[in-house]
Short mmCIF file of C-alpha atoms and ligand atoms in Angstrom, two decimals:
data_model
loop_
_atom_site.label_atom_id
_atom_site.label_comp_id
_atom_site.label_asym_id
_atom_site.label_seq_id
_atom_site.Cartn_x
_atom_site.Cartn_y
_atom_site.Cartn_z
CA MET A 152 -0.01 -0.14 0.14
CA SER A 153 1.76 3.58 -1.27
CA GLU A 154 1.93 6.36 1.44
CA VAL A 155 -0.49 8.10 3.10
CA VAL A 156 -0.26 12.01 2.21
CA ILE A 157 -3.48 13.09 4.14
CA ARG A 158 -5.38 11.49 6.90
CA THR A 159 -8.06 12.88 8.95
CA ARG A 160 -9.55 11.50 12.15
CA ASN A 161 -12.90 12.62 13.36
CA LEU A 162 -12.35 16.20 11.64
CA THR A 163 -14.85 18.49 12.73
CA LYS A 164 -14.99 22.19 12.19
CA GLU A 165 -17.84 24.55 13.56
CA TYR A 166 -18.43 28.07 12.85
CA VAL A 167 -19.87 30.19 15.40
CA ARG A 168 -20.88 34.02 15.12
CA ASP A 169 -23.30 35.55 17.20
CA GLU A 170 -26.27 33.36 17.42
CA PHE A 171 -25.15 31.49 13.94
CA HIS A 172 -23.59 28.10 14.68
CA VAL A 173 -22.82 26.29 11.68
CA VAL A 174 -21.16 22.59 11.65
CA ALA A 175 -19.42 22.74 8.50
CA LEU A 176 -17.56 19.44 9.19
CA LYS A 177 -18.58 16.66 11.20
CA ASN A 178 -16.27 13.78 12.12
CA ALA A 179 -14.76 13.50 8.93
CA ASN A 180 -12.26 10.70 8.46
CA MET A 181 -10.48 10.36 4.98
CA GLU A 182 -7.30 8.96 3.54
CA VAL A 183 -5.21 10.23 0.61
CA HIS A 184 -2.38 8.07 -0.91
CA ARG A 185 0.40 9.52 -2.90
CA GLY A 186 -0.38 9.64 -6.60
CA GLU A 187 -4.15 9.33 -6.27
CA PHE A 188 -6.34 11.90 -8.18
CA ILE A 189 -9.39 12.16 -6.37
CA ALA A 190 -12.59 14.42 -6.80
CA LEU A 191 -14.46 15.49 -3.85
CA MET A 192 -18.10 15.61 -4.54
CA GLY A 193 -21.26 16.90 -2.71
CA PRO A 194 -23.67 19.61 -2.52
CA SER A 195 -22.96 22.92 -2.11
CA GLY A 196 -22.49 23.69 1.53
CA SER A 197 -21.48 20.43 2.53
CA GLY A 198 -18.05 21.06 3.60
CA LYS A 199 -15.98 20.24 1.02
CA SER A 200 -14.06 23.61 0.81
CA THR A 201 -13.94 23.31 4.41
CA LEU A 202 -11.86 20.03 4.17
CA LEU A 203 -9.73 21.50 1.62
CA HIS A 204 -8.90 24.43 3.59
CA LEU A 205 -8.07 22.46 6.22
CA SER A 206 -5.86 19.79 4.51
CA ALA A 207 -3.74 22.83 2.98
CA ALA A 208 -3.40 24.19 6.73
CA MET A 209 -5.17 27.69 5.83
CA ASP A 210 -7.47 26.82 8.62
CA ARG A 211 -7.33 24.90 11.99
CA PRO A 212 -10.14 22.12 12.80
CA THR A 213 -12.70 22.95 15.87
CA THR A 214 -11.52 19.27 16.93
CA GLY A 215 -9.86 15.97 15.48
CA ASP A 216 -6.70 15.36 13.95
CA ILE A 217 -5.31 16.02 10.64
CA GLU A 218 -2.06 14.58 9.01
CA VAL A 219 -0.31 15.73 5.85
CA LEU A 220 2.72 14.26 5.09
CA GLY A 221 3.67 12.98 8.03
CA SER A 222 3.08 16.01 10.11
CA ALA A 223 0.18 16.85 12.63
CA LEU A 224 -0.93 20.38 11.23
CA ASN A 225 -2.13 21.35 15.28
CA GLN A 226 1.32 20.75 16.42
CA LEU A 227 2.89 23.55 13.93
CA SER A 228 2.81 27.25 15.13
CA ASP A 229 1.39 29.57 12.43
CA SER A 230 4.45 30.83 11.40
CA ASP A 231 5.65 27.30 10.51
CA ILE A 232 2.64 26.48 8.99
CA ALA A 233 2.93 29.30 6.37
CA LYS A 234 6.38 27.84 5.58
CA TRP A 235 5.13 24.20 5.54
CA ARG A 236 2.55 25.22 3.15
CA ASN A 237 4.58 26.89 0.51
CA ARG A 238 6.55 24.20 0.80
CA HIS A 239 4.10 20.88 0.16
CA VAL A 240 0.91 22.20 -0.95
CA GLY A 241 -0.38 23.85 -4.36
CA PHE A 242 -3.78 25.63 -3.97
CA ILE A 243 -5.84 26.62 -7.00
CA PHE A 244 -9.05 28.53 -6.86
CA GLN A 245 -12.33 28.59 -8.56
CA SER A 246 -11.27 32.33 -9.13
CA PHE A 247 -7.92 32.03 -10.45
CA ASN A 248 -6.94 34.45 -7.62
CA LEU A 249 -4.09 36.13 -10.09
CA ILE A 250 -2.81 39.24 -9.11
CA PRO A 251 -3.79 41.84 -11.75
CA VAL A 252 -0.79 44.16 -11.67
CA LEU A 253 1.34 41.38 -11.99
CA THR A 254 2.44 39.53 -15.61
CA ALA A 255 1.99 36.23 -16.01
CA LEU A 256 5.29 35.46 -15.29
CA GLU A 257 5.52 37.51 -12.16
CA ASN A 258 2.26 36.00 -10.61
CA VAL A 259 4.03 32.44 -11.21
CA GLU A 260 7.53 33.88 -9.55
CA LEU A 261 5.98 34.97 -6.54
CA PRO A 262 5.77 31.96 -4.47
CA LEU A 263 9.33 31.49 -5.15
CA LYS A 264 10.44 34.87 -3.48
CA LEU A 265 9.92 32.93 -0.13
CA THR A 266 12.50 30.26 -1.05
CA HIS A 267 16.52 30.58 -0.99
CA LEU A 268 16.22 31.02 -4.81
CA LYS A 269 17.93 33.66 -6.66
CA LYS A 270 15.75 35.89 -9.18
CA GLY A 271 17.58 34.53 -12.16
CA GLU A 272 16.67 31.02 -10.87
CA ARG A 273 12.84 32.28 -10.03
CA VAL A 274 12.33 33.54 -13.63
CA GLN A 275 13.72 30.43 -14.90
CA HIS A 276 11.50 28.27 -12.71
CA ALA A 277 8.51 30.55 -13.53
CA ALA A 278 9.01 30.40 -17.27
CA THR A 279 9.27 26.45 -16.93
CA ALA A 280 6.19 25.91 -14.99
CA LEU A 281 4.20 28.29 -17.69
CA LYS A 282 5.89 26.27 -20.80
CA LEU A 283 4.61 23.34 -19.15
CA VAL A 284 0.96 24.47 -18.79
CA GLY A 285 0.83 25.33 -22.48
CA LEU A 286 1.80 29.12 -21.82
CA GLY A 287 5.20 29.63 -22.80
CA ASP A 288 4.30 32.45 -25.42
CA ARG A 289 2.66 34.66 -22.70
CA LEU A 290 4.75 35.40 -20.30
CA GLY A 291 4.43 39.16 -20.25
CA HIS A 292 0.72 39.41 -20.51
CA TYR A 293 -1.10 40.44 -17.82
CA PRO A 294 -4.35 38.33 -16.32
CA ARG A 295 -6.62 40.58 -18.31
CA GLN A 296 -5.25 39.88 -21.28
CA LEU A 297 -5.71 36.28 -20.92
CA SER A 298 -8.74 34.12 -21.14
CA GLY A 299 -10.36 32.38 -18.15
CA GLY A 300 -8.60 28.80 -19.25
CA GLN A 301 -5.41 30.71 -19.83
CA GLU A 302 -5.71 32.69 -16.10
CA GLN A 303 -6.54 29.14 -14.69
CA ARG A 304 -3.34 27.90 -16.22
CA VAL A 305 -1.25 30.37 -15.01
CA ALA A 306 -2.87 29.56 -11.39
CA ILE A 307 -1.77 26.10 -11.93
CA ALA A 308 1.65 27.07 -12.93
CA ARG A 309 1.70 29.02 -9.82
CA ALA A 310 0.86 26.16 -7.92
CA ILE A 311 3.07 23.80 -9.14
CA VAL A 312 6.09 26.15 -9.70
CA THR A 313 7.24 25.01 -5.88
CA ASP A 314 7.21 21.55 -6.78
CA PRO A 315 4.53 20.86 -3.99
CA ASP A 316 3.87 17.08 -2.95
CA ILE A 317 -0.36 18.10 -2.79
CA LEU A 318 -2.10 19.75 -5.40
CA LEU A 319 -5.70 20.88 -4.11
CA CYS A 320 -8.18 22.53 -5.97
CA ASP A 321 -11.48 24.03 -5.11
CA GLU A 322 -13.83 23.81 -7.98
CA PRO A 323 -11.07 24.82 -10.37
CA THR A 324 -13.30 24.35 -13.57
CA GLY A 325 -16.10 26.55 -11.80
CA ASN A 326 -15.55 29.70 -13.72
CA LEU A 327 -14.60 28.21 -17.29
CA ASP A 328 -16.51 27.00 -20.36
CA ALA A 329 -17.08 23.35 -21.35
CA ARG A 330 -13.72 23.43 -23.53
CA SER A 331 -11.58 25.10 -21.03
CA ALA A 332 -12.66 23.19 -18.39
CA THR A 333 -11.68 19.93 -20.26
CA GLU A 334 -8.29 21.61 -20.95
CA VAL A 335 -7.75 22.25 -17.27
CA LEU A 336 -9.04 18.82 -15.96
CA THR A 337 -6.61 17.19 -18.64
CA LEU A 338 -4.01 19.05 -17.82
CA LEU A 339 -4.32 18.45 -13.74
CA SER A 340 -4.51 14.83 -14.45
CA THR A 341 -1.23 14.75 -16.93
CA LEU A 342 0.50 16.89 -14.06
CA ASN A 343 -0.72 13.77 -11.72
P1 ADP B 268 -18.81 23.90 0.12
O1 ADP B 268 -17.43 24.15 -0.23
O2 ADP B 268 -19.36 22.08 0.04
O3 ADP B 268 -20.11 24.47 -0.61
P2 ADP B 268 -18.27 24.77 2.60
O4 ADP B 268 -16.96 24.21 3.38
O5 ADP B 268 -17.97 26.05 1.64
O6 ADP B 268 -19.11 23.88 1.58
O7 ADP B 268 -19.34 25.32 3.69
C1 ADP B 268 -19.72 24.31 4.57
C2 ADP B 268 -20.90 25.54 5.40
O8 ADP B 268 -19.97 26.05 6.26
C3 ADP B 268 -21.91 26.13 4.71
O9 ADP B 268 -23.14 25.93 5.40
C4 ADP B 268 -21.13 27.51 4.76
O10 ADP B 268 -22.16 28.56 4.69
C5 ADP B 268 -20.57 27.04 6.34
N1 ADP B 268 -19.23 28.46 6.46
C6 ADP B 268 -18.00 28.02 5.50
N2 ADP B 268 -17.15 29.10 5.60
C7 ADP B 268 -17.77 29.71 6.70
C8 ADP B 268 -17.36 30.80 7.55
N3 ADP B 268 -16.02 31.49 7.53
N4 ADP B 268 -17.98 31.23 8.29
C9 ADP B 268 -19.09 30.77 8.52
N5 ADP B 268 -19.82 29.94 8.06
C10 ADP B 268 -19.13 29.04 7.34
MG1 MG B 269 -16.73 24.96 -1.93
#
């Protein structure tokens, strides 16, 4: 059996604000093995995004345990978690979340600024990632000069440029037309 990269035990997340009390996730148990390509399915509001955010250590559970790549996330401090995330996890959002005043190349270079790499190496890595997603001829384009499908491919390049162990995608095709959605899913499957 291959290595378990994400393991959750009785993971629960509750949101409390004023008189509102929402149980977003209740006793969720999940195991993901290295190399798996998994789609999480369920109706809107069923806790999919919550589970992804907890897996990416972008949020902490109310109760329960989560272990990712052998690290118990509740034992990491906030500053260690930021470093841990940058090293191990790539995240792709439905709405791309590119920075509009930066070019495709600059957007992809951004996560590398938190590493020891020098400028020249960062640019080289970013260009390689953009070539890998088929955008080698769009390095100097700004997000507004790209189609939705191309923007999401820039976001994928940004997510993989640090060579993460895990790629988490929250409805990555939700804002795309059918054809671009197929391209993005094919690309993700190929990367996997
Ligand atoms: P999904 O991604 O499956 O649509 P979510 O994980 O986004 O579901 O949300 C699960 C539930 O938690 C929903 O009822 C949602 O309204 C609630 N929720 C999510 N985030 C918050 C938050 N920051 N504050 C309060 N409630 C939230
Ligand atoms: Mg969601």
